[in-house]
Coordinates of C-alpha atoms and ligand atoms in Angstrom, one line a residue:
M1 CA 0.0 0.0 0.0
A2 CA 1.4 3.5 -1.1
S3 CA 2.0 6.4 1.9
K4 CA -0.1 9.4 0.9
T5 CA -3.0 10.2 2.1
P6 CA -5.8 8.4 0.7
I7 CA -8.0 10.9 -2.0
R8 CA -11.4 10.4 -1.2
V9 CA -14.3 10.1 -3.8
A10 CA -18.3 10.1 -3.5
V11 CA -20.2 9.1 -6.1
T12 CA -23.4 9.5 -6.5
G13 CA -25.6 6.6 -8.9
A14 CA -22.8 4.9 -8.1
A15 CA -25.0 1.8 -9.0
G16 CA -25.9 3.0 -12.3
N17 CA -24.1 2.8 -15.8
I18 CA -22.2 5.9 -16.1
G19 CA -21.4 5.0 -11.9
Y20 CA -20.3 1.1 -12.7
A21 CA -18.2 1.9 -15.5
A22 CA -16.4 4.7 -13.4
I23 CA -15.7 3.7 -10.2
F24 CA -13.5 0.8 -11.0
R25 CA -11.7 2.5 -12.6
I26 CA -11.2 5.0 -9.9
A27 CA -9.8 2.2 -7.6
S28 CA -7.2 1.2 -10.0
G29 CA -5.2 4.4 -10.1
A30 CA -6.4 5.4 -14.1
V31 CA -7.3 9.0 -12.6
F32 CA -5.3 9.6 -10.3
G33 CA -1.9 7.8 -10.2
P34 CA -0.4 4.4 -9.5
D35 CA 0.7 5.8 -6.3
Q36 CA -2.1 7.5 -4.8
P37 CA -4.3 5.8 -2.3
V38 CA -8.3 6.0 -3.1
A39 CA -11.2 5.6 -0.8
L40 CA -14.6 5.3 -2.4
N41 CA -17.8 6.9 -1.2
L42 CA -20.7 5.4 -3.2
I43 CA -24.0 7.1 -2.7
E44 CA -27.8 5.2 -4.3
V45 CA -30.8 6.0 -3.8
G46 CA -34.1 3.4 -3.6
P47 CA -33.5 -0.3 -5.7
G48 CA -30.2 1.2 -6.6
L49 CA -29.4 0.4 -3.0
N50 CA -29.2 -3.6 -3.2
A51 CA -27.7 -3.2 -6.7
L52 CA -24.6 -1.1 -4.4
A53 CA -24.2 -3.8 -2.1
G54 CA -23.4 -6.1 -5.4
V55 CA -20.7 -3.4 -6.7
V56 CA -19.4 -3.4 -3.5
M57 CA -18.8 -7.0 -3.5
E58 CA -17.0 -6.7 -7.1
L59 CA -14.8 -3.9 -5.2
A60 CA -13.7 -6.3 -2.8
D61 CA -13.0 -9.3 -5.0
C62 CA -10.7 -7.1 -7.5
A63 CA -8.2 -6.9 -4.1
F64 CA -7.6 -3.0 -5.8
P65 CA -3.7 -2.4 -4.2
L66 CA -5.2 1.6 -3.8
L67 CA -8.2 1.5 -2.8
T68 CA -7.9 1.9 0.9
D69 CA -11.9 1.7 1.9
V70 CA -15.7 1.9 0.7
V71 CA -18.8 3.5 2.0
A72 CA -21.8 2.3 0.5
T73 CA -25.1 4.5 1.7
G74 CA -27.9 6.4 0.8
D75 CA -27.5 8.8 3.8
L76 CA -26.5 11.8 2.1
D77 CA -24.2 13.1 4.8
E78 CA -22.2 10.2 5.2
G79 CA -21.4 10.0 1.4
F80 CA -20.1 13.2 1.6
R81 CA -18.4 12.8 4.8
D82 CA -14.2 14.4 4.4
V83 CA -15.0 13.6 1.0
D84 CA -12.3 15.2 -1.6
W85 CA -13.8 15.1 -4.4
C86 CA -17.9 14.6 -5.5
L87 CA -18.9 12.8 -8.4
L88 CA -22.4 13.9 -8.8
I89 CA -24.0 11.2 -11.7
G90 CA -26.9 10.2 -10.1
A91 CA -30.8 12.5 -11.3
V92 CA -34.3 11.4 -12.3
P93 CA -33.8 10.7 -16.3
R94 CA -36.5 12.2 -18.3
K95 CA -39.5 9.7 -18.9
D96 CA -42.4 9.5 -21.5
G97 CA -44.5 12.3 -21.9
M98 CA -42.3 14.1 -19.2
E99 CA -42.0 18.3 -20.3
R100 CA -38.3 19.5 -19.9
K101 CA -39.9 22.1 -16.8
D102 CA -40.5 19.1 -15.3
L103 CA -37.6 17.3 -15.3
L104 CA -35.7 20.7 -14.2
G105 CA -37.6 21.0 -11.5
I106 CA -37.4 17.4 -9.9
N107 CA -33.4 17.8 -10.5
A108 CA -33.7 20.5 -8.7
K109 CA -34.8 19.7 -5.8
I110 CA -31.9 17.0 -6.0
F111 CA -29.6 18.9 -6.0
V112 CA -30.1 21.0 -3.0
G113 CA -30.4 18.3 -1.4
Q114 CA -27.0 17.6 -2.5
G115 CA -25.4 20.9 -3.1
Q116 CA -26.8 21.3 1.5
A117 CA -25.6 18.0 2.4
I118 CA -21.7 18.7 0.5
G119 CA -21.7 22.4 2.5
R120 CA -22.2 20.9 6.0
A121 CA -20.2 17.5 5.3
A122 CA -17.2 17.4 2.7
K123 CA -13.9 18.9 3.1
K124 CA -13.5 22.7 2.7
T125 CA -11.6 22.4 -0.4
V126 CA -13.7 19.5 -1.8
K127 CA -14.3 20.0 -5.7
V128 CA -17.6 18.7 -7.1
L129 CA -18.3 17.4 -11.0
V130 CA -21.8 17.1 -11.9
V131 CA -22.0 15.1 -14.7
G132 CA -26.5 13.8 -14.2
N133 CA -28.4 16.3 -16.4
P134 CA -29.8 18.9 -17.1
C135 CA -25.4 19.4 -15.5
N136 CA -25.1 22.7 -16.1
T137 CA -27.5 23.9 -14.8
N138 CA -28.1 20.9 -11.5
A139 CA -24.2 22.2 -10.9
L140 CA -25.7 25.6 -10.7
I141 CA -28.0 25.2 -7.9
A142 CA -25.9 22.4 -6.1
L143 CA -23.3 25.2 -5.4
R144 CA -25.8 27.8 -4.9
S145 CA -26.6 25.3 -1.7
A146 CA -23.4 24.7 -0.8
A147 CA -23.5 28.4 0.7
H148 CA -19.6 29.0 2.0
L149 CA -17.8 26.8 -0.8
P150 CA -15.8 28.3 -3.2
A151 CA -18.0 28.7 -6.8
E152 CA -14.7 27.7 -8.2
N153 CA -14.8 24.4 -7.3
F154 CA -17.6 23.1 -8.9
F155 CA -17.9 22.0 -12.5
A156 CA -20.4 20.6 -14.8
M157 CA -19.0 18.3 -17.4
T158 CA -18.2 19.1 -21.3
R159 CA -15.9 16.8 -21.2
L160 CA -17.7 14.0 -24.0
D161 CA -18.3 15.9 -26.0
E162 CA -14.8 17.4 -26.0
N163 CA -13.8 13.8 -27.0
R164 CA -16.8 13.7 -29.7
A165 CA -15.3 16.8 -31.3
K166 CA -11.3 16.0 -31.2
S167 CA -12.7 12.3 -32.9
Q168 CA -14.6 13.7 -35.5
L169 CA -11.6 16.4 -36.2
A170 CA -9.1 13.8 -36.6
A171 CA -11.6 11.0 -38.7
K172 CA -12.2 13.8 -40.9
A173 CA -7.9 14.6 -41.5
G174 CA -7.6 11.6 -41.5
A175 CA -5.2 11.7 -37.8
H176 CA -5.6 10.6 -34.5
A177 CA -7.8 12.0 -31.8
S178 CA -5.0 12.6 -30.1
D179 CA -3.2 14.6 -32.9
V180 CA -6.2 16.7 -32.1
K181 CA -6.0 19.9 -29.6
N182 CA -7.8 22.9 -27.9
V183 CA -11.0 22.3 -28.8
G184 CA -13.5 24.2 -27.0
I185 CA -16.9 23.8 -25.4
W186 CA -18.7 26.2 -25.0
G187 CA -22.1 26.9 -23.5
N188 CA -24.7 23.9 -22.3
H189 CA -24.6 20.7 -22.4
S190 CA -26.9 19.8 -24.6
S191 CA -28.0 20.4 -28.5
T192 CA -27.2 23.8 -28.2
Q193 CA -23.8 23.6 -27.1
Y194 CA -20.8 25.1 -29.3
P195 CA -18.0 22.8 -30.3
D196 CA -15.0 25.6 -31.5
F197 CA -13.5 24.3 -34.2
T198 CA -12.3 28.0 -35.3
N199 CA -9.3 27.7 -32.5
A200 CA -8.9 24.0 -32.9
T201 CA -4.9 22.3 -33.7
I202 CA -4.1 19.2 -35.6
K203 CA -1.1 18.3 -35.3
G204 CA -0.4 21.7 -34.8
R205 CA -1.8 23.4 -37.4
P206 CA -5.4 25.2 -38.2
A207 CA -8.4 22.9 -37.7
T208 CA -9.4 24.9 -40.3
E209 CA -6.4 24.9 -42.5
V210 CA -6.3 21.0 -42.4
I211 CA -10.4 20.5 -43.3
T212 CA -10.7 22.9 -46.2
D213 CA -14.0 21.7 -46.3
H214 CA -15.4 24.5 -44.2
A215 CA -19.2 24.2 -45.0
W216 CA -18.9 20.4 -43.2
L217 CA -16.9 22.5 -40.4
K218 CA -19.9 24.7 -39.6
E219 CA -22.7 22.3 -40.4
S220 CA -22.2 18.3 -40.7
F221 CA -19.6 19.3 -38.1
V222 CA -21.1 21.3 -35.5
S223 CA -24.2 19.4 -35.6
D224 CA -23.3 16.0 -35.4
V225 CA -21.2 16.4 -32.2
Q226 CA -24.4 18.3 -30.8
K227 CA -26.6 15.0 -31.3
R228 CA -24.1 12.6 -31.0
G229 CA -25.5 11.5 -27.8
A230 CA -29.6 10.9 -29.2
V231 CA -27.1 9.2 -32.1
V232 CA -26.2 6.1 -29.5
I233 CA -29.5 6.1 -27.2
K234 CA -30.5 5.2 -30.8
A235 CA -28.6 2.8 -31.6
R236 CA -27.2 1.6 -28.5
G237 CA -30.9 2.0 -27.2
A238 CA -29.6 3.4 -23.8
S239 CA -27.4 6.7 -23.6
S240 CA -23.7 6.9 -23.4
A241 CA -22.8 5.1 -20.5
A242 CA -18.8 4.1 -20.9
S243 CA -18.0 6.6 -22.9
A244 CA -19.4 9.5 -20.4
A245 CA -17.5 7.2 -17.0
N246 CA -14.3 7.6 -19.1
A247 CA -15.2 11.7 -20.1
A248 CA -16.2 12.1 -15.9
L249 CA -12.4 10.5 -15.6
D250 CA -10.6 12.7 -17.9
T251 CA -12.1 16.0 -16.2
L252 CA -11.1 14.3 -12.9
R253 CA -7.9 14.1 -14.5
A254 CA -7.6 17.5 -16.6
L255 CA -8.7 19.4 -12.7
H256 CA -6.3 17.9 -10.7
F257 CA -3.4 17.2 -13.0
P258 CA -1.5 21.0 -15.0
T259 CA -2.5 21.2 -17.9
P260 CA 0.6 20.6 -20.9
A261 CA 1.7 23.8 -22.5
G262 CA -0.3 24.7 -25.2
D263 CA -3.2 22.4 -24.5
W264 CA -6.2 23.2 -22.7
H265 CA -9.0 21.6 -21.7
S266 CA -13.3 22.0 -22.0
V267 CA -15.6 22.1 -18.5
A268 CA -18.8 24.2 -17.4
V269 CA -17.7 27.0 -14.5
L270 CA -19.4 29.6 -13.4
S271 CA -19.7 32.6 -15.4
K272 CA -18.1 35.7 -14.2
G273 CA -18.3 37.4 -17.8
D274 CA -15.1 36.7 -19.3
Y275 CA -16.0 36.8 -23.5
G276 CA -19.2 38.5 -22.6
I277 CA -21.1 35.9 -21.1
T278 CA -23.4 36.8 -18.7
P279 CA -22.1 36.3 -14.9
G280 CA -24.6 33.9 -12.4
I281 CA -24.5 30.6 -14.9
M282 CA -22.7 27.3 -15.6
F283 CA -20.8 28.0 -18.8
G284 CA -18.8 25.4 -20.3
C285 CA -15.3 27.2 -21.6
P286 CA -12.2 26.2 -22.2
I287 CA -9.8 26.1 -18.8
R288 CA -6.4 25.2 -17.9
T289 CA -5.1 23.9 -14.8
K290 CA -2.5 25.8 -13.3
A291 CA 0.3 23.4 -10.8
D292 CA -1.0 25.0 -8.0
G293 CA -4.4 23.2 -8.7
Q294 CA -6.3 26.4 -9.5
W295 CA -7.6 26.9 -12.6
E296 CA -8.1 29.8 -15.4
I297 CA -10.2 30.6 -18.3
V298 CA -8.2 30.5 -21.5
Q299 CA -8.0 34.0 -22.6
G300 CA -6.4 36.4 -25.9
L301 CA -9.1 33.6 -27.8
T302 CA -10.6 35.0 -31.0
L303 CA -14.2 34.2 -31.2
D304 CA -15.7 35.2 -34.8
A305 CA -19.1 35.9 -35.9
F306 CA -20.3 32.8 -36.4
S307 CA -19.0 31.5 -33.3
R308 CA -20.5 34.7 -31.5
E309 CA -23.8 33.8 -33.1
K310 CA -23.8 30.5 -31.5
I311 CA -22.7 31.1 -28.1
A312 CA -25.5 33.0 -27.7
I313 CA -28.0 30.5 -28.2
T314 CA -26.5 28.5 -25.8
E315 CA -26.2 31.3 -24.0
K316 CA -29.4 31.8 -24.1
E317 CA -30.6 28.2 -23.5
L318 CA -28.9 28.3 -19.9
L319 CA -30.4 31.3 -18.4
E320 CA -33.9 30.1 -19.4
E321 CA -32.8 26.7 -17.3
R322 CA -32.0 29.1 -14.7
A323 CA -35.1 30.9 -15.0
T324 CA -37.3 27.7 -14.6
A325 CA -35.1 25.9 -12.1
A326 CA -35.0 29.4 -10.3
E327 CA -39.1 29.8 -10.3
A328 CA -39.2 25.7 -9.3
L329 CA -38.0 26.3 -6.0
G330 CA -39.2 29.0 -5.6
I331 CA -35.3 31.0 -5.2
K332 CA -33.3 33.2 -6.7
L333 CA -30.6 31.2 -8.7
Ligands
NAX401 P1 -28.7 5.2 -14.8 O1 -30.4 5.2 -14.7 O2 -28.3 4.0 -15.3 O3 -28.3 5.0 -13.2 C1 -28.6 6.6 -12.5 C2 -28.6 6.3 -11.0 O4 -28.5 7.0 -10.3 C3 -29.3 5.1 -10.6 O5 -28.9 3.8 -10.2 C4 -30.0 5.6 -10.3 O6 -30.9 4.7 -8.8 C5 -29.4 6.7 -8.7 N1 -29.8 8.5 -8.5 C6 -31.0 8.5 -9.4 N2 -31.2 9.5 -8.3 C7 -30.5 9.6 -7.4 C8 -30.3 10.6 -6.1 N3 -31.0 11.6 -5.9 N4 -29.0 10.6 -5.2 C9 -28.3 9.3 -5.6 N5 -28.7 8.5 -6.7 C10 -29.6 8.7 -7.4 O7 -28.0 6.2 -15.8 P2 -27.1 6.9 -16.3 O8 -27.2 6.5 -17.4 O9 -25.9 6.5 -15.4 O10 -26.8 8.3 -16.3 C11 -26.5 9.5 -15.5 C12 -26.9 10.7 -15.8 O11 -25.4 11.2 -16.7 C13 -28.5 10.8 -16.2 O12 -28.4 12.1 -15.7 C14 -28.2 10.8 -17.5 O13 -28.6 11.9 -18.7 C15 -26.8 11.8 -17.1 N6 -25.2 11.6 -18.6 C16 -24.8 13.4 -18.7 C17 -23.8 13.2 -19.7 C18 -22.6 14.6 -19.6 O14 -22.0 14.3 -20.6 N7 -23.4 15.5 -18.7 C19 -23.6 12.3 -20.7 C20 -24.0 11.2 -20.5 C21 -25.7 10.9 -19.6 O15 -26.6 11.4 -20.3

């Protein structure tokens, strides 16, 4: 057993599809490194608690050298006690006949309770990544509910969209996904998101020089990334799970370790007005993680008229989501 203090990670929805695909990799050391012990606090509700008992048995059966202990619970205060990271995956899915407004209202209440419990029980330095949809607005609710915790430590996941965008640009350019860098996902994790190809690079060259079919970039590429989740659901009969878990782990790693020179990664953070975005919404944008663990929004990017127009659409949607959630909760967000 390595001698470092364990990093304690809480995961809600731990027995669900994404949770199940994520926690074994966290326990194996794939996120925080091969010499960093980890502890898992797994949180479920209802029938998920029965399934969770089996997941805990499987974790034991893996005999992971880095896993120090596992807490499995339905109690939020117990689940978030002294944690360093919260991965909030559990959320109520949209069902047939349910309006988007209803879904926002139901999940809004869940994230108030979780935010409050994180504020009470977690370490004051805790970082929170929200995956459960609508993840941007859920993250805003959690951070507003965890009153005294720094807003800088709350994030919503747009990394799956970034990974999808990189993969599609690489396929078009005949390159590998790892050759594609500087892809920023702006705005909401929804079909209004804007995957910015105008600042992307492929093998160090502007993507707009490598891919000369600009109509493809503006139309097919943007739309395919926006709708990729729906296409996966249609093919698989279930929403993206392994790729979503992988993106969640990529996000944790990207926020834990300094970003390599010249690169950046995408995640939604609380807008303070950078690039003219309305303050007070969780907005996807390109960020860099610094050596001290703090992060900064990448500054000085040129956003052309096309990009500005797309960003305005997703900004409008997030403002509407915030208003709907605030109305459902009867509070100001
Ligand atoms: P599943 O339905 O397989 O699992 C969800 C699990 O969460 C269930 O086990 C359920 O019991 C549990 N749960 C529900 N409410 C809870 C609560 N209040 N506290 C603790 N646990 C709770 O869904 P899964 O496929 O794992 O997806 C989880 C969430 O991720 C959904 O909201 C989904 O929309 C969202 N996604 C977000 C993505 C992103 O990029 N941000 C992409 C993938 C995914 O669509």
